[in-house]
Amino acid sequence: MNTLVTKLDHKWLSLTLRQPWKTAMAGSKLSTLPPEPVIPSKKPFKVELVGGKRYSWCTCGHSKNQPFCNGAHKTKAQGLSPLRFVPEKDATVWLCGCKHSNNPPYCDGMHKQDFIVSATLHEQTDS
Ligand code: FES
């Protein structure tokens, strides 16, 4: 058993010394974290929802159809996807515009926090 371990250790050590970057990166990706959302608005959106209808709330902030998804996340924020929800009944609600609510898709007042107030608004572009 000790011989086997020694042989394996020797091979690992040999590979590590010759190509240390390959060993260190084996099985890992450079970035596995999803992108951070951009802030399209520092105020919530007042929306009249229809009960039983399916909605897709934009989580990435890149949609030009705020607060709803327009598919922009597929090219501008890979790793993020819309939050789909179906309200039980017709209602007028405030949907989060800063994309940092702890109760998405609804506004929880997070846009009043200093890090949102002092943040730069994202400019929607065609690119
Ligand atoms: S465009 Fe933002 S989640 Fe789809």
PDB file of C-alpha atoms and ligand atoms in Angstrom:
ATOM      1  CA  MET A   1       0.000   0.000   0.000  1.00  0.00           C
ATOM      2  CA  ASN A   2       2.768   2.361   0.875  1.00  0.00           C
ATOM      3  CA  THR A   3       4.436   1.612  -2.460  1.00  0.00           C
ATOM      4  CA  LEU A   4       1.251   2.459  -4.363  1.00  0.00           C
ATOM      5  CA  VAL A   5       0.805   5.707  -2.473  1.00  0.00           C
ATOM      6  CA  THR A   6       4.420   6.579  -3.060  1.00  0.00           C
ATOM      7  CA  LYS A   7       4.094   5.953  -6.808  1.00  0.00           C
ATOM      8  CA  LEU A   8       0.934   8.060  -7.014  1.00  0.00           C
ATOM      9  CA  ASP A   9       2.483  10.835  -4.946  1.00  0.00           C
ATOM     10  CA  HIS A  10       5.530  10.800  -7.168  1.00  0.00           C
ATOM     11  CA  LYS A  11       3.396  11.085 -10.341  1.00  0.00           C
ATOM     12  CA  TRP A  12       1.309  13.909  -8.830  1.00  0.00           C
ATOM     13  CA  LEU A  13       4.445  15.707  -7.699  1.00  0.00           C
ATOM     14  CA  SER A  14       6.021  15.300 -11.110  1.00  0.00           C
ATOM     15  CA  LEU A  15       2.966  16.712 -12.921  1.00  0.00           C
ATOM     16  CA  THR A  16       2.653  19.542 -10.431  1.00  0.00           C
ATOM     17  CA  LEU A  17       6.235  20.615 -10.844  1.00  0.00           C
ATOM     18  CA  ARG A  18       6.100  20.494 -14.640  1.00  0.00           C
ATOM     19  CA  GLN A  19       2.715  22.182 -15.150  1.00  0.00           C
ATOM     20  CA  PRO A  20       1.575  23.688 -11.835  1.00  0.00           C
ATOM     21  CA  TRP A  21      -1.094  25.856 -13.479  1.00  0.00           C
ATOM     22  CA  LYS A  22      -2.858  22.826 -14.950  1.00  0.00           C
ATOM     23  CA  THR A  23      -3.002  21.062 -11.592  1.00  0.00           C
ATOM     24  CA  ALA A  24      -4.235  24.151  -9.794  1.00  0.00           C
ATOM     25  CA  MET A  25      -6.998  24.747 -12.365  1.00  0.00           C
ATOM     26  CA  ALA A  26      -8.014  21.114 -12.907  1.00  0.00           C
ATOM     27  CA  GLY A  27     -11.785  20.814 -12.677  1.00  0.00           C
ATOM     28  CA  SER A  28     -12.341  24.467 -11.957  1.00  0.00           C
ATOM     29  CA  LYS A  29     -13.562  27.376 -14.014  1.00  0.00           C
ATOM     30  CA  LEU A  30     -12.163  30.862 -13.853  1.00  0.00           C
ATOM     31  CA  SER A  31     -15.471  32.260 -12.638  1.00  0.00           C
ATOM     32  CA  THR A  32     -18.441  30.281 -11.425  1.00  0.00           C
ATOM     33  CA  LEU A  33     -20.281  33.186  -9.830  1.00  0.00           C
ATOM     34  CA  PRO A  34     -23.260  34.608 -11.689  1.00  0.00           C
ATOM     35  CA  PRO A  35     -22.877  38.236 -12.758  1.00  0.00           C
ATOM     36  CA  GLU A  36     -24.164  41.000 -10.523  1.00  0.00           C
ATOM     37  CA  PRO A  37     -27.329  42.704 -11.752  1.00  0.00           C
ATOM     38  CA  VAL A  38     -27.084  46.255 -13.033  1.00  0.00           C
ATOM     39  CA  ILE A  39     -29.400  48.923 -11.621  1.00  0.00           C
ATOM     40  CA  PRO A  40     -31.903  50.132 -14.220  1.00  0.00           C
ATOM     41  CA  SER A  41     -33.927  52.227 -11.755  1.00  0.00           C
ATOM     42  CA  LYS A  42     -33.564  53.540  -8.230  1.00  0.00           C
ATOM     43  CA  LYS A  43     -37.316  53.499  -7.802  1.00  0.00           C
ATOM     44  CA  PRO A  44     -39.805  50.630  -7.974  1.00  0.00           C
ATOM     45  CA  PHE A  45     -42.222  50.210 -10.870  1.00  0.00           C
ATOM     46  CA  LYS A  46     -45.945  50.517 -10.155  1.00  0.00           C
ATOM     47  CA  VAL A  47     -47.585  47.729 -12.145  1.00  0.00           C
ATOM     48  CA  GLU A  48     -51.122  46.424 -12.489  1.00  0.00           C
ATOM     49  CA  LEU A  49     -50.898  42.643 -12.516  1.00  0.00           C
ATOM     50  CA  VAL A  50     -53.580  40.286 -13.794  1.00  0.00           C
ATOM     51  CA  GLY A  51     -54.373  37.326 -11.576  1.00  0.00           C
ATOM     52  CA  GLY A  52     -53.415  33.970 -13.081  1.00  0.00           C
ATOM     53  CA  LYS A  53     -51.184  35.542 -15.732  1.00  0.00           C
ATOM     54  CA  ARG A  54     -47.547  34.457 -15.932  1.00  0.00           C
ATOM     55  CA  TYR A  55     -44.900  37.206 -15.616  1.00  0.00           C
ATOM     56  CA  SER A  56     -41.133  37.201 -15.944  1.00  0.00           C
ATOM     57  CA  TRP A  57     -39.452  39.800 -13.766  1.00  0.00           C
ATOM     58  CA  CYS A  58     -36.020  40.872 -15.022  1.00  0.00           C
ATOM     59  CA  THR A  59     -33.318  39.989 -12.477  1.00  0.00           C
ATOM     60  CA  CYS A  60     -30.325  41.212 -14.492  1.00  0.00           C
ATOM     61  CA  GLY A  61     -31.366  44.835 -15.072  1.00  0.00           C
ATOM     62  CA  HIS A  62     -30.502  44.825 -18.773  1.00  0.00           C
ATOM     63  CA  SER A  63     -34.049  44.557 -20.147  1.00  0.00           C
ATOM     64  CA  LYS A  64     -35.422  47.552 -22.005  1.00  0.00           C
ATOM     65  CA  ASN A  65     -38.879  46.427 -20.911  1.00  0.00           C
ATOM     66  CA  GLN A  66     -38.416  47.033 -17.163  1.00  0.00           C
ATOM     67  CA  PRO A  67     -39.389  45.607 -14.835  1.00  0.00           C
ATOM     68  CA  PHE A  68     -39.974  42.621 -17.103  1.00  0.00           C
ATOM     69  CA  CYS A  69     -37.538  40.385 -18.959  1.00  0.00           C
ATOM     70  CA  ASN A  70     -36.956  40.882 -22.674  1.00  0.00           C
ATOM     71  CA  GLY A  71     -34.322  38.171 -23.062  1.00  0.00           C
ATOM     72  CA  ALA A  72     -31.320  40.513 -22.754  1.00  0.00           C
ATOM     73  CA  HIS A  73     -29.868  38.328 -19.960  1.00  0.00           C
ATOM     74  CA  LYS A  74     -29.006  35.697 -22.583  1.00  0.00           C
ATOM     75  CA  THR A  75     -26.275  37.913 -24.032  1.00  0.00           C
ATOM     76  CA  LYS A  76     -25.565  40.496 -21.336  1.00  0.00           C
ATOM     77  CA  ALA A  77     -25.824  38.526 -18.098  1.00  0.00           C
ATOM     78  CA  GLN A  78     -25.302  34.850 -18.728  1.00  0.00           C
ATOM     79  CA  GLY A  79     -25.912  32.989 -15.491  1.00  0.00           C
ATOM     80  CA  LEU A  80     -28.892  35.113 -14.518  1.00  0.00           C
ATOM     81  CA  SER A  81     -32.446  34.307 -15.528  1.00  0.00           C
ATOM     82  CA  PRO A  82     -35.821  35.965 -15.014  1.00  0.00           C
ATOM     83  CA  LEU A  83     -37.938  35.303 -11.956  1.00  0.00           C
ATOM     84  CA  ARG A  84     -41.218  33.850 -13.152  1.00  0.00           C
ATOM     85  CA  PHE A  85     -44.317  34.360 -11.059  1.00  0.00           C
ATOM     86  CA  VAL A  86     -48.094  34.153 -11.303  1.00  0.00           C
ATOM     87  CA  PRO A  87     -50.137  36.460  -9.049  1.00  0.00           C
ATOM     88  CA  GLU A  88     -53.212  34.836  -7.513  1.00  0.00           C
ATOM     89  CA  LYS A  89     -55.483  37.801  -8.252  1.00  0.00           C
ATOM     90  CA  ASP A  90     -55.520  41.165  -9.985  1.00  0.00           C
ATOM     91  CA  ALA A  91     -53.446  43.633  -8.013  1.00  0.00           C
ATOM     92  CA  THR A  92     -51.530  46.883  -8.278  1.00  0.00           C
ATOM     93  CA  VAL A  93     -48.047  46.275  -6.899  1.00  0.00           C
ATOM     94  CA  TRP A  94     -44.612  47.867  -6.725  1.00  0.00           C
ATOM     95  CA  LEU A  95     -42.039  45.707  -8.498  1.00  0.00           C
ATOM     96  CA  CYS A  96     -38.371  46.173  -7.637  1.00  0.00           C
ATOM     97  CA  GLY A  97     -36.409  48.385 -10.027  1.00  0.00           C
ATOM     98  CA  CYS A  98     -32.991  48.297  -8.341  1.00  0.00           C
ATOM     99  CA  LYS A  99     -32.753  44.472  -8.611  1.00  0.00           C
ATOM    100  CA  HIS A 100     -31.566  44.099  -5.029  1.00  0.00           C
ATOM    101  CA  SER A 101     -34.852  43.435  -3.208  1.00  0.00           C
ATOM    102  CA  ASN A 102     -34.809  40.649  -0.645  1.00  0.00           C
ATOM    103  CA  ASN A 103     -38.425  39.942  -1.588  1.00  0.00           C
ATOM    104  CA  PRO A 104     -38.279  39.778  -5.382  1.00  0.00           C
ATOM    105  CA  PRO A 105     -40.054  40.620  -7.562  1.00  0.00           C
ATOM    106  CA  TYR A 106     -41.570  43.060  -5.078  1.00  0.00           C
ATOM    107  CA  CYS A 107     -39.958  46.209  -3.737  1.00  0.00           C
ATOM    108  CA  ASP A 108     -38.820  45.971  -0.128  1.00  0.00           C
ATOM    109  CA  GLY A 109     -37.322  49.460   0.104  1.00  0.00           C
ATOM    110  CA  MET A 110     -33.784  48.338  -0.662  1.00  0.00           C
ATOM    111  CA  HIS A 111     -33.464  51.185  -3.205  1.00  0.00           C
ATOM    112  CA  LYS A 112     -33.232  53.559  -0.218  1.00  0.00           C
ATOM    113  CA  GLN A 113     -29.996  51.951   0.995  1.00  0.00           C
ATOM    114  CA  ASP A 114     -26.808  53.985   0.534  1.00  0.00           C
ATOM    115  CA  PHE A 115     -25.187  51.505  -1.845  1.00  0.00           C
ATOM    116  CA  ILE A 116     -28.125  51.876  -4.249  1.00  0.00           C
ATOM    117  CA  VAL A 117     -28.537  55.647  -3.798  1.00  0.00           C
ATOM    118  CA  SER A 118     -24.832  56.220  -4.541  1.00  0.00           C
ATOM    119  CA  ALA A 119     -24.650  53.662  -7.383  1.00  0.00           C
ATOM    120  CA  THR A 120     -24.528  54.568 -11.055  1.00  0.00           C
ATOM    121  CA  LEU A 121     -27.669  53.872 -13.048  1.00  0.00           C
ATOM    122  CA  HIS A 122     -27.208  51.474 -15.931  1.00  0.00           C
ATOM    123  CA  GLU A 123     -27.697  53.032 -19.361  1.00  0.00           C
ATOM    124  CA  GLN A 124     -29.758  50.775 -21.615  1.00  0.00           C
ATOM    125  CA  THR A 125     -28.000  50.346 -24.966  1.00  0.00           C
ATOM    126  CA  ASP A 126     -28.733  48.491 -28.147  1.00  0.00           C
ATOM    127  CA  SER A 127     -25.400  46.648 -28.104  1.00  0.00           C
TER     128      SER A 127
HETATM  129  S1  FES B   1     -33.475  40.579 -19.468  1.00  0.00           S
HETATM  130 FE1  FES B   1     -32.990  40.660 -17.352  1.00  0.00          FE
HETATM  131  S2  FES B   1     -33.557  38.684 -16.648  1.00  0.00           S
HETATM  132 FE2  FES B   1     -34.044  38.636 -18.749  1.00  0.00          FE
END
